[in-house]
C-alpha positions as a printed NumPy array, in Angstrom:
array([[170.092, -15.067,   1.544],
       [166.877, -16.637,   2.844],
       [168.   , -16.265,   6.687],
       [169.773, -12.549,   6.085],
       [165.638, -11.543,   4.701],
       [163.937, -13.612,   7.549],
       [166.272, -11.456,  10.123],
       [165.662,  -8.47 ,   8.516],
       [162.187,  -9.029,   9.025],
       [162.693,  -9.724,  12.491],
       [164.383,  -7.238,  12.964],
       [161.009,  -4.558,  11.261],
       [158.827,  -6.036,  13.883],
       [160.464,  -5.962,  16.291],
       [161.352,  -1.97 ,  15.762],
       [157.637,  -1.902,  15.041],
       [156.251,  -3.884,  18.35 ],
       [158.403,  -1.733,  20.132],
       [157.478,   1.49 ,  18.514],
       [154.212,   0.546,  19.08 ],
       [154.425,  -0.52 ,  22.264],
       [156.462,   2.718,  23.309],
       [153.316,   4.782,  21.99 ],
       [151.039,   2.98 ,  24.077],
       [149.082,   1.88 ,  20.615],
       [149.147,  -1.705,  22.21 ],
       [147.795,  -1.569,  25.898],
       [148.876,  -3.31 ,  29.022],
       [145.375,  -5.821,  28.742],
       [146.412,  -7.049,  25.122],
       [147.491, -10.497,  24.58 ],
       [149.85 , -10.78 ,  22.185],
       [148.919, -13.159,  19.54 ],
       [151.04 , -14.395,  16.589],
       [148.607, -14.527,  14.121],
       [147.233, -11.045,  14.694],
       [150.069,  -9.491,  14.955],
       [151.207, -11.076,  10.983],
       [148.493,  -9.407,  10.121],
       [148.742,  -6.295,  11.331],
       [152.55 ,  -5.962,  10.258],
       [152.134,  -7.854,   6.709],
       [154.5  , -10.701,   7.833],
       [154.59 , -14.636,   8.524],
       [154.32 , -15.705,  11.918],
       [157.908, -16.852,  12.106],
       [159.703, -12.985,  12.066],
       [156.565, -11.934,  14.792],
       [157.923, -15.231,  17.208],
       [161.032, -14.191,  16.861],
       [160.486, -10.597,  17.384],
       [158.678, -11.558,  20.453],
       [161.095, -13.455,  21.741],
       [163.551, -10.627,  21.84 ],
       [160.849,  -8.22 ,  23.514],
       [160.402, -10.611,  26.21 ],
       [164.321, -11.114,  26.77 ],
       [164.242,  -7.093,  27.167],
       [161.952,  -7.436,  29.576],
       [159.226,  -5.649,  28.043],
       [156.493,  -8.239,  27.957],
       [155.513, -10.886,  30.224],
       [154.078, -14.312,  29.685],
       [151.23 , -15.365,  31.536],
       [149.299, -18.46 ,  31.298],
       [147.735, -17.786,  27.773],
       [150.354, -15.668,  26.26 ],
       [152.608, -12.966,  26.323],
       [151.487,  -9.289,  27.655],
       [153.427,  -6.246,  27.565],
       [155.31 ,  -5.985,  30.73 ],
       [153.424,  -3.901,  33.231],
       [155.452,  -3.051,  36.786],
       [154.585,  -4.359,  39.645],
       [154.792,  -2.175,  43.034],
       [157.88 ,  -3.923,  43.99 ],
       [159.5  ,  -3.045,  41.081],
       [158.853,   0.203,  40.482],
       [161.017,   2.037,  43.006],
       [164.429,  -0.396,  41.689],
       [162.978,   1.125,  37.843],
       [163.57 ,   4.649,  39.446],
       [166.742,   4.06 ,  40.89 ],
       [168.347,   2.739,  37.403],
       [166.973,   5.264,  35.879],
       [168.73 ,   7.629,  38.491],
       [171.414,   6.068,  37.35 ],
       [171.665,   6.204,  33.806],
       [170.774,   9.568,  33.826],
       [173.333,  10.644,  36.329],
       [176.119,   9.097,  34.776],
       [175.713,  11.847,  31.191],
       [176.067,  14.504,  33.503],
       [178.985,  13.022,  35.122],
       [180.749,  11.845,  32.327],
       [180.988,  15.553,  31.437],
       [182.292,  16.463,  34.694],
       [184.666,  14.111,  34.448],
       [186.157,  15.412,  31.393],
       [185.208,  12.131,  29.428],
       [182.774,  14.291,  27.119],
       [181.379,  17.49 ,  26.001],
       [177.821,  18.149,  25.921],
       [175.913,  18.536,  23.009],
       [174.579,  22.047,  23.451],
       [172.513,  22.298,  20.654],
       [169.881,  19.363,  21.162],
       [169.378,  20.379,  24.618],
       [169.084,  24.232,  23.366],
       [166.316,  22.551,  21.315],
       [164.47 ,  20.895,  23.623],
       [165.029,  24.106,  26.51 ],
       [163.333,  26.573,  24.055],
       [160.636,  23.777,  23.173],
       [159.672,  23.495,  26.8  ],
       [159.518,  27.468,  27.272],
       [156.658,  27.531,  24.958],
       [154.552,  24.836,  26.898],
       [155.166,  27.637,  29.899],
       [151.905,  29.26 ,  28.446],
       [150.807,  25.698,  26.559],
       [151.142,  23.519,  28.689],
       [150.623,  19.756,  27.337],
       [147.285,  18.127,  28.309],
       [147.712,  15.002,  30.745],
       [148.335,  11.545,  29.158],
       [150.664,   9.421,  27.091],
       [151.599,  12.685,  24.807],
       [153.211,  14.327,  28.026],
       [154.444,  11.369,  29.539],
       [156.591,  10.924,  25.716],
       [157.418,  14.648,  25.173],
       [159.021,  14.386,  29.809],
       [160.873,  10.983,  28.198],
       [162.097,  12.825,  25.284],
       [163.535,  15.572,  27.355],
       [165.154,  12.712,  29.76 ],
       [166.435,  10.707,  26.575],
       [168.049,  14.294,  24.468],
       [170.025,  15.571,  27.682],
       [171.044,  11.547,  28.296],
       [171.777,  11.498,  24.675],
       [173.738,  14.882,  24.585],
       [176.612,  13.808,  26.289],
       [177.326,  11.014,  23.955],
       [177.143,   7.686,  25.278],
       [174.169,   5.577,  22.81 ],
       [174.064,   2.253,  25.389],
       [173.399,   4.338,  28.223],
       [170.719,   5.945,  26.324],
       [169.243,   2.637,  24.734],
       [169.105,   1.657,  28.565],
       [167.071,   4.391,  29.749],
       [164.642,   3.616,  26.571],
       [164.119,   0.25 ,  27.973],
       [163.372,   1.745,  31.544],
       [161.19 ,   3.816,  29.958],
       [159.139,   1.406,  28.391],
       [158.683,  -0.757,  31.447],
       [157.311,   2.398,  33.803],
       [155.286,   3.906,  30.477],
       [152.122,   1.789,  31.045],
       [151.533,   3.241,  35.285],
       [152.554,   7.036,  34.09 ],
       [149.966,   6.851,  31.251],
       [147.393,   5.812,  33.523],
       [148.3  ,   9.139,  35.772],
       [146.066,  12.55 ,  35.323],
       [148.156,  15.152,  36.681],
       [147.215,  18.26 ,  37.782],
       [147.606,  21.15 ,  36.182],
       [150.708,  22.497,  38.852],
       [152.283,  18.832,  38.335],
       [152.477,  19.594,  34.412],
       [153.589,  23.607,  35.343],
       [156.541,  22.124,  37.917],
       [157.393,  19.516,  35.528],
       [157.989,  21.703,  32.485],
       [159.539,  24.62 ,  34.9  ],
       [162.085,  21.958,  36.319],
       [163.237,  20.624,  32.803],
       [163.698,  24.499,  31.837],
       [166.289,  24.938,  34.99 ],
       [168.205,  21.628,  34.164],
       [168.48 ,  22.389,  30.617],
       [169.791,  26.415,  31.293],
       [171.567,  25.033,  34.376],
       [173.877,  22.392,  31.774],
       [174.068,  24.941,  28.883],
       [175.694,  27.631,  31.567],
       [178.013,  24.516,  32.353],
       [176.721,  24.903,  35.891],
       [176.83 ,  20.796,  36.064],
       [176.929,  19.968,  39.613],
       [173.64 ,  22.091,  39.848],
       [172.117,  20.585,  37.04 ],
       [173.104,  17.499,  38.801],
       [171.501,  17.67 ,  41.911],
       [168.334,  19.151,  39.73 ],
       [168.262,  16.456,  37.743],
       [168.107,  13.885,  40.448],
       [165.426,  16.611,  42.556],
       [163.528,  15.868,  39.497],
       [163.457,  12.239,  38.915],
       [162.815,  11.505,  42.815],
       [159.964,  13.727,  42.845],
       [158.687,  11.548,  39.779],
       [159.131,   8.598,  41.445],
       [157.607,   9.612,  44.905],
       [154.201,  10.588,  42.525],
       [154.453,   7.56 ,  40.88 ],
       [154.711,   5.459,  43.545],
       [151.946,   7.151,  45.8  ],
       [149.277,   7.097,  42.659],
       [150.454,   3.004,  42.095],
       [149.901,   2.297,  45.42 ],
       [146.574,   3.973,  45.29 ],
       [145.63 ,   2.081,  42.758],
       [146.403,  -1.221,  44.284],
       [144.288,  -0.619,  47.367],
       [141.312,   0.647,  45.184],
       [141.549,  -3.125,  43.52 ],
       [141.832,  -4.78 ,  46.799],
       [138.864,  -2.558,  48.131],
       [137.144,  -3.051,  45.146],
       [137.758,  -7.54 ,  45.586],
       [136.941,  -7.409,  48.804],
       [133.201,  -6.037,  47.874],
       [132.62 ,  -8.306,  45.552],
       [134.454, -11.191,  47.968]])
């Protein structure tokens, strides 16, 4: 009974580190220590270990020299991040096509009318719009019924969270972004798939060619910035 209560709590913080993680309440720069972390969740050190363990098998922290760190990507991974999520995301739609299931037209009818009110509201930049664009991605993934593709695309999610957080879009990035998730979402409840395909994909490249550009921005700011101080 002892080991069933340990893995339950294992199992809390772990759902919690990775809530938390997800929300961006624990940032990139944050070592993760054992001892804080009881604290913080009410536990002994022993369910945090193992918890971390687990997050670092998923591939959403890293270890450096004095500890773990959530995972942040790295240039080079990036674009392969994309293309799985290309993927993932691909293969709802096509299951559909394919016969092998039937949308779920009322979550996505949710999230389509949700996204025509931020047509005159649109979302201010930052981790609230990058969550509400991965909700949309996760509820059309999810509508066509298959749970491990979309506990897949959660994980990708995760691991690309920390760069689009960083990003301050402009204001006609946030209007295409919310006018291209209204066209998927009408294009799939009209059944029009093989459009809603090719939108969806549209889409995500787009995403990743922004992504990419701002990341590798970034980078040669830091090297500019080291070679001042060098």
């Amino acid at each position: 009974m002892a080991r069933k209560g340990r893995n339950s709590l294992s199992e809390r913080v772990y759902r919690s580190l990775l809530r938390d993680l997800s929300a961006g309440v624990i940032v990139p720069s944050e070592r993760l220590a054992e001892e804080r972390l009881a604290d913080i969740y009410g536990v002994s050190r022993t369910p945090v270990r193992e918890a971390l363990a687990r997050l670092l098998a998923d591939g959403l922290l890293e270890r450096h020299a004095d500890g773990l760190y959530p995972y942040r990507p790295r240039l080079d991974e990036l674009a392969d991040l994309f293309e799985l999520r290309m993927i993932l995301e691909a293969r709802g739609i096509q299951r559909v096509i394919a016969g092998s299931s039937t949308h779920d037209q009322l979550s996505i009818r949710r999230e389509l009318d949700l996204w025509r009110t931020r047509v005159d509201r649109p979302p201010e930049p930052g981790l609230d719009l990058v969550v509400a664009d991965e909700q949309f991605h996760a509820t059309l993934l999810a509508a066509a019924g298959n749970a491990s593709l979309v506990e897949a695309l959660a994980t990708v999610h995760a691991r690309v969270r920390p760069l689009r957080a960083l990003d301050v879009p402009a204001a006609d990035r946030i209007t295409t972004m919310t006018t291209e998730h209204i066209r998927i979402a009408e294009h799939v409840l009209a059944e029009d798939l093989d459009t809603a395909l090719g939108a969806l994909l549209a889409h995500i490249t787009s995403s990743r060619d922004h992504v990419l550009a701002r990341a590798r921005q970034a980078l040669a700011l830091t090297r500019l910035g080291q070679a001042v101080r060098d």
